PDB file of C-alpha atoms in Angstrom:
ATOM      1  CA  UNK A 143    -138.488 -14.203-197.415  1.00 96.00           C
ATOM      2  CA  UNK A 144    -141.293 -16.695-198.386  1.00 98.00           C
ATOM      3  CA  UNK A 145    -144.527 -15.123-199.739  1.00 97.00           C
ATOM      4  CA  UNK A 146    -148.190 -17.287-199.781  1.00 97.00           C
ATOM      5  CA  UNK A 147    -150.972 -16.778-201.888  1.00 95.00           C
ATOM      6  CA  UNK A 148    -153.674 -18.147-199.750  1.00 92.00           C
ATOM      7  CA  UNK A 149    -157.004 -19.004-201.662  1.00 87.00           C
ATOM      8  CA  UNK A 150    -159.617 -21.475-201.617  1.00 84.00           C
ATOM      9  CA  UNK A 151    -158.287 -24.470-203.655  1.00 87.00           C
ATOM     10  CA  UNK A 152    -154.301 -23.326-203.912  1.00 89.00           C
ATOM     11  CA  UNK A 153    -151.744 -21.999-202.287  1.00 94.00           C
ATOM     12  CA  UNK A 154    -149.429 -19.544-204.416  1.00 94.00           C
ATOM     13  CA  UNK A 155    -145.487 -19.796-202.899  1.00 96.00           C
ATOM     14  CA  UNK A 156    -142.985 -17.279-203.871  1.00 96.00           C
ATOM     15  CA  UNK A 157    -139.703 -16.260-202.509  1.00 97.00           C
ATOM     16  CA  UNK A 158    -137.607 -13.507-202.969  1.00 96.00           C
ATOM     17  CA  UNK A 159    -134.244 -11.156-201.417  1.00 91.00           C
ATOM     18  CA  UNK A 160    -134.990  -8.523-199.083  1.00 86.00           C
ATOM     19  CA  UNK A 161    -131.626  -6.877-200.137  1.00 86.00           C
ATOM     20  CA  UNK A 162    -132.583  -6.758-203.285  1.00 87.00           C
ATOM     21  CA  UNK A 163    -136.109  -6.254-203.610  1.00 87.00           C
ATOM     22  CA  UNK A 164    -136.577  -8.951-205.978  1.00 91.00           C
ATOM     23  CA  UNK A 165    -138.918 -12.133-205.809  1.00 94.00           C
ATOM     24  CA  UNK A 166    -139.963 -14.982-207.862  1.00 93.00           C
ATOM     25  CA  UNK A 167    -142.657 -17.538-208.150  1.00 93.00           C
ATOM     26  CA  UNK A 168    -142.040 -21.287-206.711  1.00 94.00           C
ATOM     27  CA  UNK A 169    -144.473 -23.421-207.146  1.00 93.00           C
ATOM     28  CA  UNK A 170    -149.319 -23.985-206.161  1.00 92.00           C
ATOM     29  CA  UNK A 171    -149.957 -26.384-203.674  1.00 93.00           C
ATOM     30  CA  UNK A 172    -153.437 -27.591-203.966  1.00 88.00           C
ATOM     31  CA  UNK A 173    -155.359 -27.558-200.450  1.00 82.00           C
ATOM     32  CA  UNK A 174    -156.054 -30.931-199.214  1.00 72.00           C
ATOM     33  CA  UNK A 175    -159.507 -32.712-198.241  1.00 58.00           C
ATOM     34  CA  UNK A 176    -161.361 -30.558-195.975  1.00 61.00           C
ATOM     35  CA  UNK A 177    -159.798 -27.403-196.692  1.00 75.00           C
ATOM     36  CA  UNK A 178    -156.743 -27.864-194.838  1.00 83.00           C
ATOM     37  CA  UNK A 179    -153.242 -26.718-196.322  1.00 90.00           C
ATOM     38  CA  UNK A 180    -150.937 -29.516-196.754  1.00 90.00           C
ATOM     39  CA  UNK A 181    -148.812 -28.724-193.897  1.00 93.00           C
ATOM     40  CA  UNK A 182    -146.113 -31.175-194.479  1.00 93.00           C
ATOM     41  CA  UNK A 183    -145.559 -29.205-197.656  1.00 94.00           C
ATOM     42  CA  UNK A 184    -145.729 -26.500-196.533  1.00 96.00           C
ATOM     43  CA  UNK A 185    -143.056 -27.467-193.960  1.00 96.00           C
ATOM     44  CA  UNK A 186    -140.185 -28.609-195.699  1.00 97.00           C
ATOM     45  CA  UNK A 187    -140.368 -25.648-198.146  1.00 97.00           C
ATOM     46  CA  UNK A 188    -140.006 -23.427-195.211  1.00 97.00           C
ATOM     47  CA  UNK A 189    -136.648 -25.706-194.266  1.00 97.00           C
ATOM     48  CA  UNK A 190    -135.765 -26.152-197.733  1.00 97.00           C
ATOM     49  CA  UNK A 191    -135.448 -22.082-198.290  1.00 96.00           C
ATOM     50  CA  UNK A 192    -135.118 -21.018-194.507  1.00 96.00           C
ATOM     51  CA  UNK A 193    -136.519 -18.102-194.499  1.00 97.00           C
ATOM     52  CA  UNK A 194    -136.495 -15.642-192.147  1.00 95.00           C
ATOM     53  CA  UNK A 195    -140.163 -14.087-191.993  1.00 96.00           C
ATOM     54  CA  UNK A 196    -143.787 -15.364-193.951  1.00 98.00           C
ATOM     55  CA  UNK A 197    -146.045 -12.381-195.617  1.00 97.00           C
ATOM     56  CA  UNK A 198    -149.658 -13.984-196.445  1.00 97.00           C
ATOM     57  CA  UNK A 199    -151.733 -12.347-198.612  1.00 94.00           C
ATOM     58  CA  UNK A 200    -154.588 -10.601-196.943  1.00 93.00           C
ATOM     59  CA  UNK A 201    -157.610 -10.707-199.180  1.00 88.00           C
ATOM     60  CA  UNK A 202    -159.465  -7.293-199.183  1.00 84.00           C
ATOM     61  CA  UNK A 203    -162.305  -5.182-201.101  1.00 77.00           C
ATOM     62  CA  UNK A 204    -161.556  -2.311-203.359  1.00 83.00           C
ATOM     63  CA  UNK A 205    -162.990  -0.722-200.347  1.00 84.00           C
ATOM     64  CA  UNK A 206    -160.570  -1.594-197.519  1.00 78.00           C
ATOM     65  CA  UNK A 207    -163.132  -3.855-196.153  1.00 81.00           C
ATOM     66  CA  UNK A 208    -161.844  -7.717-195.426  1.00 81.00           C
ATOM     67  CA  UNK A 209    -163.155 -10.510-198.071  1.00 78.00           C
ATOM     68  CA  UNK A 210    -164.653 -13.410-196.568  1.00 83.00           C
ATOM     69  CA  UNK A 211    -161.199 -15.510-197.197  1.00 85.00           C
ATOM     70  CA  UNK A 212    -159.440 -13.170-194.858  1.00 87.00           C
ATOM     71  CA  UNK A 213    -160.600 -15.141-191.897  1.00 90.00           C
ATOM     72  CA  UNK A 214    -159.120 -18.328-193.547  1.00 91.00           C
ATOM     73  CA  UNK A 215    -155.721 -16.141-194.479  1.00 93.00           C
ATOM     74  CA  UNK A 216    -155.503 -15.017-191.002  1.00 94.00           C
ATOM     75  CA  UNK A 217    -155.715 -18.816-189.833  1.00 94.00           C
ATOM     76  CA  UNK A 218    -153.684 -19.721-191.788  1.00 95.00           C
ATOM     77  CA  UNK A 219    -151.178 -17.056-191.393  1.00 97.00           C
ATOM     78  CA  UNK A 220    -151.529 -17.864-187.240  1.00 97.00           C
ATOM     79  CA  UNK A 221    -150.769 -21.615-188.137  1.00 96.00           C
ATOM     80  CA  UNK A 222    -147.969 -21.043-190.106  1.00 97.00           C
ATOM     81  CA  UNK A 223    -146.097 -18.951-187.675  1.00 98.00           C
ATOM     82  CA  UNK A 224    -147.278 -21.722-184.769  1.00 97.00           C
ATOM     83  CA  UNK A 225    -145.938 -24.680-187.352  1.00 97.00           C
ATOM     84  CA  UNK A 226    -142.615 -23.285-188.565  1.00 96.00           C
ATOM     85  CA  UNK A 227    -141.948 -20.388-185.819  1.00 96.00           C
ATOM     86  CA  UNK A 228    -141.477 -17.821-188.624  1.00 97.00           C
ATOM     87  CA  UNK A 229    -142.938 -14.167-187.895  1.00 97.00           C
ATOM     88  CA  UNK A 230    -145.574 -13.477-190.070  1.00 98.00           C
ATOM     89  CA  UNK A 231    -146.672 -10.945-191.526  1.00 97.00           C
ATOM     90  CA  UNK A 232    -150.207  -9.817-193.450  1.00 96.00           C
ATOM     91  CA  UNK A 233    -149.997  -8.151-196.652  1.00 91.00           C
ATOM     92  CA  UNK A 234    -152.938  -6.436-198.776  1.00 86.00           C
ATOM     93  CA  UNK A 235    -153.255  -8.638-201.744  1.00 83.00           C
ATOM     94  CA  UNK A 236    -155.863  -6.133-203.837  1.00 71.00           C
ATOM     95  CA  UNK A 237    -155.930  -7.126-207.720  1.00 69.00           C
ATOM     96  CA  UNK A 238    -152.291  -9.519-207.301  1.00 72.00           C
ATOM     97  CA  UNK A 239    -154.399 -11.936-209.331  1.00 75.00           C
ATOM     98  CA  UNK A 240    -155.238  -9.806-212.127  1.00 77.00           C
ATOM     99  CA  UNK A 241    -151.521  -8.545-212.320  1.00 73.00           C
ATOM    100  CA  UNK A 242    -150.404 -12.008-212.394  1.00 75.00           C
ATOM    101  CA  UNK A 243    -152.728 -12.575-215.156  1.00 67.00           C
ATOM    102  CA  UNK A 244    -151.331 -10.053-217.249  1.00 76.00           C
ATOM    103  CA  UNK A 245    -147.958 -10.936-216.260  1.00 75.00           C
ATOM    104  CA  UNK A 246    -148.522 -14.617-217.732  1.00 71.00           C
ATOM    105  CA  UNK A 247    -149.961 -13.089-220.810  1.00 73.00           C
ATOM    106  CA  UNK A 248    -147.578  -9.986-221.785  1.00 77.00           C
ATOM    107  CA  UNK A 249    -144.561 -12.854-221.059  1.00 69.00           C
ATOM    108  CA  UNK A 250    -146.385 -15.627-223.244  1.00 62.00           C
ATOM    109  CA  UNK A 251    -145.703 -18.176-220.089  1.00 61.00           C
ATOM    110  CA  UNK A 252    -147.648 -19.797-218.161  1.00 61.00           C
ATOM    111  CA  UNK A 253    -145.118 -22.244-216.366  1.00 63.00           C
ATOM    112  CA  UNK A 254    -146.352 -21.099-213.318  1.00 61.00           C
ATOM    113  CA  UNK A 255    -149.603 -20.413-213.057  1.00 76.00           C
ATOM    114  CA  UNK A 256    -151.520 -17.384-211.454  1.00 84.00           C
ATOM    115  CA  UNK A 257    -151.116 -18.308-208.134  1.00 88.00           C
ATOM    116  CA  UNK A 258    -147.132 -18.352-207.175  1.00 90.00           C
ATOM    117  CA  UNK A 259    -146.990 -14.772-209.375  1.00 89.00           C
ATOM    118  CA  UNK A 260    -149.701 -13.570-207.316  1.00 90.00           C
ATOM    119  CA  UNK A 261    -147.494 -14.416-204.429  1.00 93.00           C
ATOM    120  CA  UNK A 262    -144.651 -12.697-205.829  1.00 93.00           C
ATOM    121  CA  UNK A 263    -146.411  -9.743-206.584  1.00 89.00           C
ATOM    122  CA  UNK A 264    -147.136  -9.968-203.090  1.00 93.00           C
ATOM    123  CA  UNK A 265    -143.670 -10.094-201.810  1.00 95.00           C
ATOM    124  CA  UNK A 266    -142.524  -7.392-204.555  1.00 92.00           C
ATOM    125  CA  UNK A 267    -145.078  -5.083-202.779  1.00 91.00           C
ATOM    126  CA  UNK A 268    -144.095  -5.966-199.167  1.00 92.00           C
ATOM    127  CA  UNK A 269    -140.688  -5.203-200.059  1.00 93.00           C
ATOM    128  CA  UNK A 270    -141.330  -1.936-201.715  1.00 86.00           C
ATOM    129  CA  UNK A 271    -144.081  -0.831-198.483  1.00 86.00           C
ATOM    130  CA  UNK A 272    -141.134  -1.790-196.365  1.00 85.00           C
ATOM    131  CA  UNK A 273    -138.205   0.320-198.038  1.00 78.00           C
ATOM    132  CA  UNK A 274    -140.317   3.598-198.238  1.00 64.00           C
TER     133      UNK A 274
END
């Protein structure tokens, strides 16, 4: 499984084992000129790891409600199953950055970056929704 952190000037990648439950940060991509994600990128990860399904972070409100990125994640998420033919699926991504912030600091690293451990969190959370 492949995991995105879509926001408005990177891209958080994970991937993880649906046997196992486990996931790990990859790597940002930085959006390109005009917003777009850098599809060719984006591409040969998806070949490079073959997964079998995307989850996109969905961004939402402490209330439920959807954030005004969640239009742009749902694109996004649409292209990226019309690019790479991967299902797709949307994931509630409530507070993954502020985890991944505390995850950097409690483990003193910050090789990564917020944005691929938000992803992973991500993915950690799909798998655990999916095995209850």
């Amino acid at each position: 499984m492949i995991a995105f952190d879509f926001g408005e000037r990177r891209i958080g990648v994970a991937v993880g084992q649906s046997i196992t439950g486990s996931a790990s940060p990859l790597c940002t991509l930085d959006r390109r000129l005009g917003n777009e994600p850098n599809w060719p990128e984006i591409e040969a990860i998806v070949r490079a790891w073959k997964p079998k399904a995307a989850i996109v972070g969905l961004p939402l409100n402490m209330d439920g409600s959807e954030q005004r990125l969640g239009t742009l994640a749902r694109r996004f998420a649409q292209r990226l199953h019309e690019r790479t033919g991967l299902t797709v699926h949307l994931c509630d991504e409530r507070l993954t950055t502020r985890e991944a912030w505390e995850r950097l600091i409690e483990g003193g690293s910050r090789r990564h970056g917020p944005d691929p451990v938000a992803a992973q969190i991500i993915l950690e959370s799909w798998f655990a929704r999916t095995r209850s």
